Amino acid sequence: MARERPPEAASGAAARPRRGQRLADATDARLPVTEGGALLRKAFPDHWSFLLGEIALYSLVVLLLTGVWLTFFFDPEMREVVYAGRYVPLRGIRMSAAYESTLRLSFDVRGGLLLRQAHHWAALVFAAAIGTHLLRVFFTGAFRRPRELNWVIGVTLFALALAEGFAGYSLPDDLLSGTGLRIAQGIMLSLPVVGTYVAFFVFGGQFPGLDFISRLYGVHILLLPGAILALVTAHLILVFHLKHTQWRGPGRTARNAVGKPMFPQFAATSVGLFCTVFGVLAALGGLAQVNPVWVYGPYRPDQASTGSQPDFYVGFLEGALRLVPPWETNLAGHTLMWNVLLPAVVLPGLLFLVLYGYPFAEQRLTGEGGREHHLCDRPRERPVRTALGVAGITFYGILLLAGANDVVAATFRISVDAMTWTLRIALVVAPVLAFLLTRGLCHALLDTEQERLRDGVETGEVRQTVEGGYEESRRPVTDVRPGAPRPPLTPAGPSPGRRTGTPAPEHPGPAPRHR
């Protein structure tokens, strides 16, 4: 016969914490477990444009995974060897150990060519995703207070991605990458006064030297990846701390964030995107040939590759070098090579200076630097900013096309000189025309949108009035894109200006950080 426990015993047993609770309390005393619950409930916007940064992040993950594997087989040495591998056309040819190990990795190591090409495609996608993500942030105004520092970090990441890509592109020591390094040495030599010293220090003597590949290898696998990972970590911390920007809409204000919670909805979407990026890069590595170094052959200082182009992220520098006329100035016994210094040193410096300084310049000119902005602008609402962005893209596109002027001229059988002069003129005229056209288009879109909200949507039905005229029936607006104003027409702020567009709406005081 079971006996009942005394009430005090029962209450004591109930008060004693269970083993799982004791383990949770012990873990929480050492790690921020309880605080992580709020983190798991963080809201993420579900618009597709906010996934561009994640594509860059997952491309970086693929880069790290494939890059670590490649380091087991690549030999970053400039010593001369005789090739005796499986690629018959190059057997018996003298080449550097770096180039020989690249051939061995491509033809002798199982899966080596697949992972090497996947690594190269991941680098291209990484640079493209960062650039596209920066454009999204620029056109929506997500760089404004309090996110100026995150914009600076993003621009620095873009610059480091370009440098990292060029470093990896140059390691195989083939004829194409060697030609690119020769151009890089010419850029260093164009620096006034210190150019020869810089080139001598970088290459460890006369070009090409015996130490450069081993030096570049350390920079490629340690220095630049470490800096990129550090900045990515800082970028993500700031994103979590400041919360995402979001499009205007019902229930969305500057003081909240509406979207999917981090777990499990957003986590599932993010994992699916990672698998998609990984699968696409693996498919590209196996199906789309990129950088076939065995076709170019080993680098020789007395030869240069023709009909070949650099990767897109440095193609604009190649185009700038081809468009600038052969300007030189002799000053005090020194020759200033303006045709190299201006396009390869001054132009990139000005480009990144504008990118770094634009958020601060815009906020100062518009008087919005004292307010926080958590809602995205639609590009049409900021005609001047959008027009400047389109003008910059046009400028970049012309330079990229100029980097392949010889290939384009040979393909379409036109004169290289005629194409070069056409692109020189377009480099000055086209950005201006793009600016004026884009600004006018933004104003036209705003006027059309205001009319559509005020008068309704055309139905296509025409009726005759009593007076004998004709009129078209309209229905109220029901479908509205993210961020667009909704009927009834209630502007979010002052009416759009003809010069700068719609200022962001004000809100009383800074928004709370943790949501």
XYZ file of C-alpha atoms in Angstrom:
515
model
C 0.000 0.000 0.000
C 1.516 3.318 -1.181
C 2.015 5.940 1.452
C 1.549 9.626 0.825
C 4.545 11.901 1.264
C 4.304 14.692 3.765
C 3.310 18.048 2.281
C 6.644 19.578 3.183
C 8.490 16.784 1.408
C 6.390 17.191 -1.695
C 6.911 20.930 -1.751
C 10.647 20.475 -1.244
C 10.862 18.041 -4.147
C 8.889 20.410 -6.326
C 11.107 23.327 -5.377
C 14.298 21.429 -6.218
C 15.406 22.413 -9.756
C 15.581 19.660 -12.300
C 18.829 18.557 -13.926
C 18.013 20.291 -17.222
C 17.215 23.540 -15.431
C 20.433 23.368 -13.441
C 22.378 22.810 -16.677
C 20.641 25.777 -18.321
C 21.374 27.996 -15.312
C 25.040 26.939 -15.296
C 25.351 27.618 -19.039
C 23.577 30.965 -18.769
C 25.969 32.022 -16.018
C 28.891 31.577 -18.440
C 27.369 32.339 -21.854
C 24.697 34.848 -23.051
C 22.060 32.157 -23.519
C 19.059 34.118 -22.243
C 19.987 37.186 -24.264
C 20.171 35.012 -27.388
C 16.408 34.537 -27.347
C 15.848 38.136 -28.417
C 18.458 37.647 -31.126
C 16.610 34.642 -32.524
C 13.461 36.752 -32.773
C 15.148 39.558 -34.699
C 13.054 40.565 -37.728
C 14.588 40.416 -41.202
C 12.929 42.108 -44.228
C 11.771 39.533 -46.760
C 12.275 41.613 -49.918
C 14.599 39.985 -52.472
C 16.930 42.989 -52.669
C 18.066 42.412 -49.073
C 19.526 39.019 -50.035
C 22.312 40.479 -52.185
C 24.592 40.859 -49.194
C 23.958 37.241 -48.247
C 25.011 36.082 -51.703
C 28.320 37.868 -51.141
C 28.657 36.236 -47.709
C 27.993 32.721 -49.009
C 30.333 33.240 -51.960
C 32.997 34.127 -49.395
C 32.276 30.866 -47.564
C 32.769 28.907 -50.802
C 35.965 30.877 -51.447
C 37.356 29.940 -48.045
C 36.441 26.255 -48.361
C 37.868 25.815 -51.851
C 40.860 28.051 -51.129
C 41.928 25.984 -48.123
C 41.772 22.844 -50.266
C 43.822 24.444 -53.063
C 46.626 25.394 -50.665
C 47.421 21.682 -50.195
C 48.545 21.377 -53.832
C 49.793 24.811 -54.962
C 53.537 25.495 -54.812
C 54.220 29.276 -54.614
C 57.802 29.117 -55.889
C 59.535 30.788 -58.825
C 62.271 28.176 -59.242
C 62.507 26.771 -62.748
C 61.354 23.205 -63.453
C 60.706 21.098 -66.557
C 57.106 20.016 -67.027
C 56.498 16.267 -67.333
C 52.791 16.048 -66.532
C 49.739 14.825 -68.417
C 49.195 17.897 -70.594
C 51.158 16.811 -73.672
C 51.547 20.198 -75.488
C 53.628 21.594 -72.589
C 55.814 18.566 -71.855
C 59.494 19.418 -71.780
C 58.821 23.180 -71.407
C 60.682 25.086 -68.716
C 58.364 26.921 -66.331
C 58.081 28.095 -62.748
C 57.101 25.692 -59.983
C 53.973 27.802 -59.402
C 52.775 27.276 -62.970
C 53.723 23.582 -62.913
C 51.758 23.011 -59.690
C 48.740 24.771 -61.236
C 48.880 22.392 -64.220
C 49.297 19.409 -61.909
C 46.351 20.627 -59.833
C 44.218 20.962 -62.979
C 45.081 17.654 -64.689
C 46.577 15.233 -62.157
C 44.636 15.857 -58.920
C 41.194 14.274 -58.830
C 38.591 17.027 -58.682
C 41.313 19.664 -58.819
C 40.055 21.460 -61.926
C 36.491 21.477 -60.568
C 37.470 23.105 -57.280
C 39.945 25.475 -58.908
C 37.296 26.754 -61.322
C 34.661 26.879 -58.583
C 37.110 29.004 -56.569
C 37.560 31.371 -59.493
C 33.806 31.636 -60.124
C 33.194 32.258 -56.424
C 35.674 35.156 -56.561
C 33.802 36.663 -59.515
C 30.413 36.260 -57.813
C 31.815 37.661 -54.547
C 33.029 40.862 -56.203
C 29.832 41.209 -58.259
C 27.584 40.631 -55.226
C 29.422 43.225 -53.141
C 29.185 45.760 -55.960
C 25.480 45.079 -56.500
C 24.824 45.235 -52.757
C 26.549 48.615 -52.594
C 24.362 49.847 -55.446
C 21.236 48.702 -53.585
C 22.352 50.540 -50.459
C 23.206 53.637 -52.502
C 19.971 53.894 -54.487
C 17.750 53.278 -51.425
C 19.656 55.702 -49.175
C 20.499 53.004 -46.616
C 23.923 54.605 -46.081
C 22.581 57.562 -44.088
C 22.720 58.139 -40.366
C 23.250 56.003 -38.333
C 24.769 53.610 -40.932
C 27.604 55.715 -42.328
C 30.241 53.492 -40.717
C 28.710 50.377 -42.265
C 28.877 52.071 -45.679
C 32.569 52.813 -45.137
C 33.135 49.178 -44.158
C 31.294 48.001 -47.276
C 33.354 50.194 -49.601
C 36.551 48.955 -47.916
C 35.370 45.361 -48.382
C 34.822 46.089 -52.074
C 38.368 47.441 -52.418
C 39.812 44.436 -50.558
C 37.785 42.076 -52.777
C 39.352 43.672 -55.874
C 42.836 43.346 -54.417
C 42.229 39.755 -53.298
C 40.871 38.783 -56.691
C 43.835 40.285 -58.515
C 46.261 38.555 -56.138
C 44.703 35.131 -56.709
C 44.452 35.778 -60.451
C 48.220 36.477 -60.560
C 49.469 33.436 -58.607
C 49.558 30.791 -61.418
C 52.369 32.692 -63.216
C 50.887 32.047 -66.660
C 51.327 34.376 -69.628
C 48.032 36.179 -69.004
C 48.605 36.863 -65.296
C 52.263 37.706 -65.969
C 51.168 40.328 -68.487
C 48.857 41.767 -65.861
C 51.707 41.886 -63.354
C 53.846 43.660 -65.940
C 51.115 46.289 -66.250
C 50.994 46.551 -62.448
C 54.746 47.165 -62.404
C 54.312 49.920 -65.006
C 51.679 51.530 -62.787
C 54.093 51.462 -59.845
C 56.836 52.996 -61.986
C 54.500 55.851 -62.989
C 54.463 57.146 -59.403
C 56.551 60.333 -59.305
C 59.915 60.080 -57.508
C 59.124 56.913 -55.495
C 57.946 54.686 -58.352
C 61.198 52.801 -58.907
C 61.623 52.199 -55.179
C 58.059 50.875 -54.829
C 58.454 48.477 -57.757
C 61.854 47.282 -56.487
C 60.440 46.643 -53.002
C 57.310 44.814 -54.223
C 59.078 42.522 -56.682
C 62.234 42.060 -54.633
C 64.486 43.316 -57.449
C 64.110 43.523 -61.193
C 60.882 42.265 -62.715
C 59.738 39.516 -62.450
C 62.142 38.555 -59.652
C 62.251 35.307 -57.686
C 60.335 36.300 -54.535
C 57.164 37.946 -55.781
C 54.892 34.887 -56.071
C 55.792 33.654 -52.587
C 55.145 37.148 -51.180
C 51.862 37.470 -53.041
C 50.825 34.012 -51.832
C 51.114 35.077 -48.190
C 49.113 38.217 -48.887
C 46.457 36.197 -50.727
C 45.871 33.466 -48.128
C 46.570 35.346 -44.881
C 46.634 39.140 -44.911
C 43.718 39.997 -47.208
C 41.392 37.160 -46.058
C 42.019 38.112 -42.440
C 41.128 41.732 -43.132
C 38.019 40.696 -45.094
C 36.794 38.376 -42.335
C 37.358 41.050 -39.701
C 35.393 43.634 -41.677
C 32.590 41.170 -42.477
C 32.272 40.428 -38.755
C 32.147 44.136 -37.907
C 29.608 44.695 -40.695
C 27.294 41.965 -39.386
C 27.566 43.225 -35.818
C 26.509 46.698 -36.931
C 23.638 45.267 -38.996
C 22.308 43.459 -35.929
C 22.833 46.466 -33.685
C 21.293 49.096 -35.955
C 18.621 46.787 -37.481
C 17.832 46.574 -41.179
C 16.287 49.342 -43.182
C 12.906 48.487 -44.665
C 10.481 49.681 -47.309
C 7.601 51.902 -46.266
C 4.272 50.146 -45.843
C 1.417 49.451 -43.413
C 2.719 48.994 -39.884
C 6.285 49.912 -40.851
C 7.779 52.957 -39.196
C 11.193 54.291 -38.339
C 10.819 52.812 -34.856
C 10.201 49.156 -35.709
C 11.312 46.364 -38.058
C 8.775 44.163 -39.836
C 9.764 40.861 -41.415
C 10.539 37.209 -40.804
C 11.991 36.237 -37.421
C 15.561 35.012 -37.590
C 14.575 31.529 -36.408
C 13.120 29.484 -37.952
C 11.674 31.329 -40.992
C 14.636 33.471 -42.004
C 17.135 30.739 -41.080
C 15.372 28.329 -43.448
C 15.409 30.907 -46.250
C 19.066 31.670 -45.618
C 20.091 28.004 -45.617
C 18.206 27.506 -48.877
C 19.999 30.476 -50.422
C 23.375 29.112 -49.285
C 22.642 25.741 -50.880
C 21.586 27.509 -54.083
C 24.770 29.616 -54.206
C 26.907 26.560 -53.465
C 25.149 24.515 -56.149
C 25.372 27.233 -58.802
C 29.093 27.771 -58.146
C 29.734 24.021 -58.251
C 27.837 23.783 -61.550
C 29.801 26.692 -63.005
C 33.050 25.081 -61.875
C 32.157 21.867 -63.648
C 30.459 23.210 -66.798
C 31.828 26.703 -67.556
C 35.545 26.959 -68.298
C 37.311 29.921 -66.726
C 40.971 30.978 -66.788
C 42.435 28.025 -68.787
C 46.084 28.702 -67.897
C 47.330 25.786 -70.038
C 46.181 27.660 -73.158
C 48.254 30.746 -72.321
C 51.452 28.916 -71.413
C 54.077 29.925 -68.830
C 55.027 33.560 -68.435
C 58.004 34.879 -70.370
C 59.117 38.515 -70.082
C 59.695 38.743 -73.848
C 56.089 37.764 -74.687
C 52.643 39.234 -74.058
C 49.233 37.654 -74.385
C 46.823 38.982 -77.007
C 43.078 38.693 -77.380
C 42.674 38.104 -73.655
C 41.012 40.262 -71.041
C 41.280 40.579 -67.256
C 38.390 39.781 -64.948
C 35.585 42.328 -64.959
C 36.442 43.907 -61.607
C 39.755 45.263 -62.963
C 38.569 45.591 -66.571
C 37.693 49.252 -66.066
C 41.350 50.003 -65.232
C 42.422 48.281 -68.450
C 39.929 50.413 -70.360
C 41.116 53.611 -68.710
C 44.707 52.807 -69.669
C 43.665 52.307 -73.295
C 41.612 55.499 -73.566
C 44.051 58.065 -72.152
C 46.271 59.545 -74.913
C 50.086 59.105 -74.626
C 50.686 62.199 -72.475
C 54.134 62.644 -70.920
C 55.913 65.542 -69.246
C 59.680 65.921 -68.705
C 60.339 67.825 -65.494
C 63.759 68.283 -63.866
C 65.125 65.171 -65.496
C 62.075 63.073 -64.575
C 59.384 61.817 -66.954
C 55.811 61.976 -65.692
C 53.744 59.346 -67.516
C 50.278 60.881 -67.351
C 48.868 58.169 -69.619
C 49.517 55.653 -66.812
C 49.368 57.784 -63.664
C 45.972 59.363 -64.386
C 43.936 56.256 -65.324
C 45.577 53.714 -63.003
C 46.358 55.763 -59.878
C 44.397 59.033 -59.855
C 41.131 57.650 -61.269
C 40.746 54.742 -58.777
C 41.771 57.045 -55.943
C 39.098 59.578 -56.878
C 36.527 56.808 -57.348
C 36.951 55.443 -53.836
C 37.271 58.944 -52.366
C 33.836 59.784 -53.810
C 32.387 56.504 -52.510
C 33.734 57.101 -49.010
C 32.641 60.718 -48.819
C 29.259 60.658 -50.562
C 27.067 59.850 -47.492
C 28.517 62.740 -45.537
C 28.343 65.137 -48.488
C 24.706 64.326 -49.271
C 23.556 64.679 -45.675
C 25.323 67.999 -45.382
C 23.896 69.368 -48.649
C 20.339 68.203 -47.914
C 20.416 69.153 -44.229
C 19.402 65.641 -43.150
C 22.528 64.777 -41.192
C 20.854 65.405 -37.833
C 18.110 62.774 -38.276
C 18.183 59.001 -38.317
C 16.834 57.179 -41.371
C 15.439 53.655 -41.116
C 13.081 53.622 -44.118
C 14.353 53.036 -47.644
C 13.963 55.613 -50.380
C 12.670 54.521 -53.729
C 15.163 55.602 -56.419
C 12.567 57.779 -58.172
C 12.062 59.789 -54.972
C 15.684 60.957 -55.084
C 16.178 62.090 -58.688
C 19.618 63.631 -58.217
C 21.072 60.702 -56.264
C 19.636 58.185 -58.729
C 20.898 60.187 -61.682
C 24.384 60.358 -60.176
C 24.372 56.602 -59.662
C 23.283 55.892 -63.242
C 25.914 58.315 -64.536
C 28.581 56.455 -62.525
C 27.408 53.093 -63.881
C 27.528 54.494 -67.419
C 31.065 55.773 -66.838
C 32.138 52.360 -65.546
C 30.450 50.534 -68.444
C 32.283 52.599 -71.050
C 35.627 51.929 -69.366
C 34.828 48.205 -69.202
C 33.981 48.178 -72.913
C 37.177 50.068 -73.701
C 39.164 47.345 -71.936
C 38.126 44.998 -74.759
C 38.348 47.470 -77.649
C 40.763 45.259 -79.602
C 38.543 42.184 -79.291
C 35.402 44.154 -80.185
C 37.129 45.791 -83.158
C 38.376 42.438 -84.469
C 34.971 40.779 -83.956
C 32.962 43.469 -85.762
C 35.785 44.388 -88.192
C 35.973 48.059 -87.312
C 38.961 50.323 -86.768
C 40.528 50.194 -83.308
C 41.427 53.897 -83.548
C 37.865 54.859 -84.526
C 36.434 52.846 -81.652
C 38.945 54.327 -79.208
C 38.036 57.887 -80.182
C 34.321 57.067 -80.039
C 34.726 55.730 -76.516
C 36.805 58.751 -75.481
C 33.987 61.070 -76.534
C 31.346 58.814 -74.966
C 33.275 58.779 -71.676
C 32.657 62.530 -71.372
C 29.241 62.890 -72.988
C 27.381 59.702 -72.049
C 27.456 60.154 -68.234
C 26.045 63.684 -68.585
C 23.263 62.496 -70.859
C 22.557 59.590 -68.520
C 22.292 62.003 -65.588
C 19.841 64.328 -67.349
C 17.739 61.474 -68.746
C 17.527 59.642 -65.415
C 16.611 62.749 -63.451
C 13.867 63.604 -65.930
C 12.589 60.023 -65.874
C 12.403 60.061 -62.063
C 10.323 63.233 -62.086
C 8.053 61.786 -64.789
C 7.525 58.598 -62.780
C 6.658 60.602 -59.675
C 4.140 62.745 -61.584
C 2.560 59.670 -63.174
C 2.313 57.959 -59.813
C 0.654 60.958 -58.197
C -1.862 61.119 -61.031
C -2.554 57.368 -60.766
C -3.223 57.597 -57.039
C -5.380 60.674 -57.449
C -7.473 59.620 -60.462
C -7.295 55.812 -60.296
C -6.264 53.149 -62.779
C -7.448 53.212 -66.378
C -9.826 50.333 -67.159
C -9.860 50.664 -70.961
C -13.618 51.268 -71.037
C -14.681 54.439 -72.870
C -18.101 56.000 -72.322
C -19.900 58.832 -74.075
C -20.981 61.710 -71.899
C -24.254 63.606 -72.089
C -22.492 66.494 -73.771
C -21.343 64.192 -76.580
C -17.743 63.801 -75.431
C -15.902 60.668 -74.390
C -14.312 59.719 -71.089
C -12.528 56.641 -69.776
C -13.659 54.966 -66.602
C -11.151 54.427 -63.817
C -11.010 52.178 -60.769
C -9.263 52.780 -57.432
C -5.667 51.632 -57.025
C -5.441 48.247 -55.309
C -1.942 46.920 -56.116
C 0.959 48.877 -54.635
C 4.665 48.058 -54.837
C 6.867 47.978 -51.710
C 7.661 51.479 -50.507
C 5.155 53.199 -52.801
C 2.514 55.554 -51.383
C -0.947 54.056 -50.940
C -4.385 55.526 -51.530
C -5.773 57.770 -50.271
C -2.927 59.992 -51.341
C -1.052 60.924 -48.169
C 2.529 62.002 -48.848
C 5.074 60.783 -46.295
C 6.703 64.185 -46.148
C 7.043 67.475 -48.022
C 6.136 67.464 -51.701
C 8.899 66.283 -54.058
C 11.324 69.021 -54.999
C 12.376 69.496 -58.597
C 16.059 69.267 -57.657
C 16.619 66.884 -54.777
C 13.398 64.861 -54.417
C 11.397 63.872 -51.343
C 13.122 64.366 -47.973
C 12.877 61.460 -45.558
C 10.111 61.744 -42.931
C 11.094 63.016 -39.543
C 10.429 61.205 -36.302
C 10.759 62.448 -32.739
C 14.111 61.407 -31.359
C 16.375 58.507 -32.156
C 14.813 55.074 -32.596
C 15.564 52.352 -30.039
C 18.325 49.993 -31.066
C 17.166 46.543 -29.919
C 14.132 45.137 -31.731
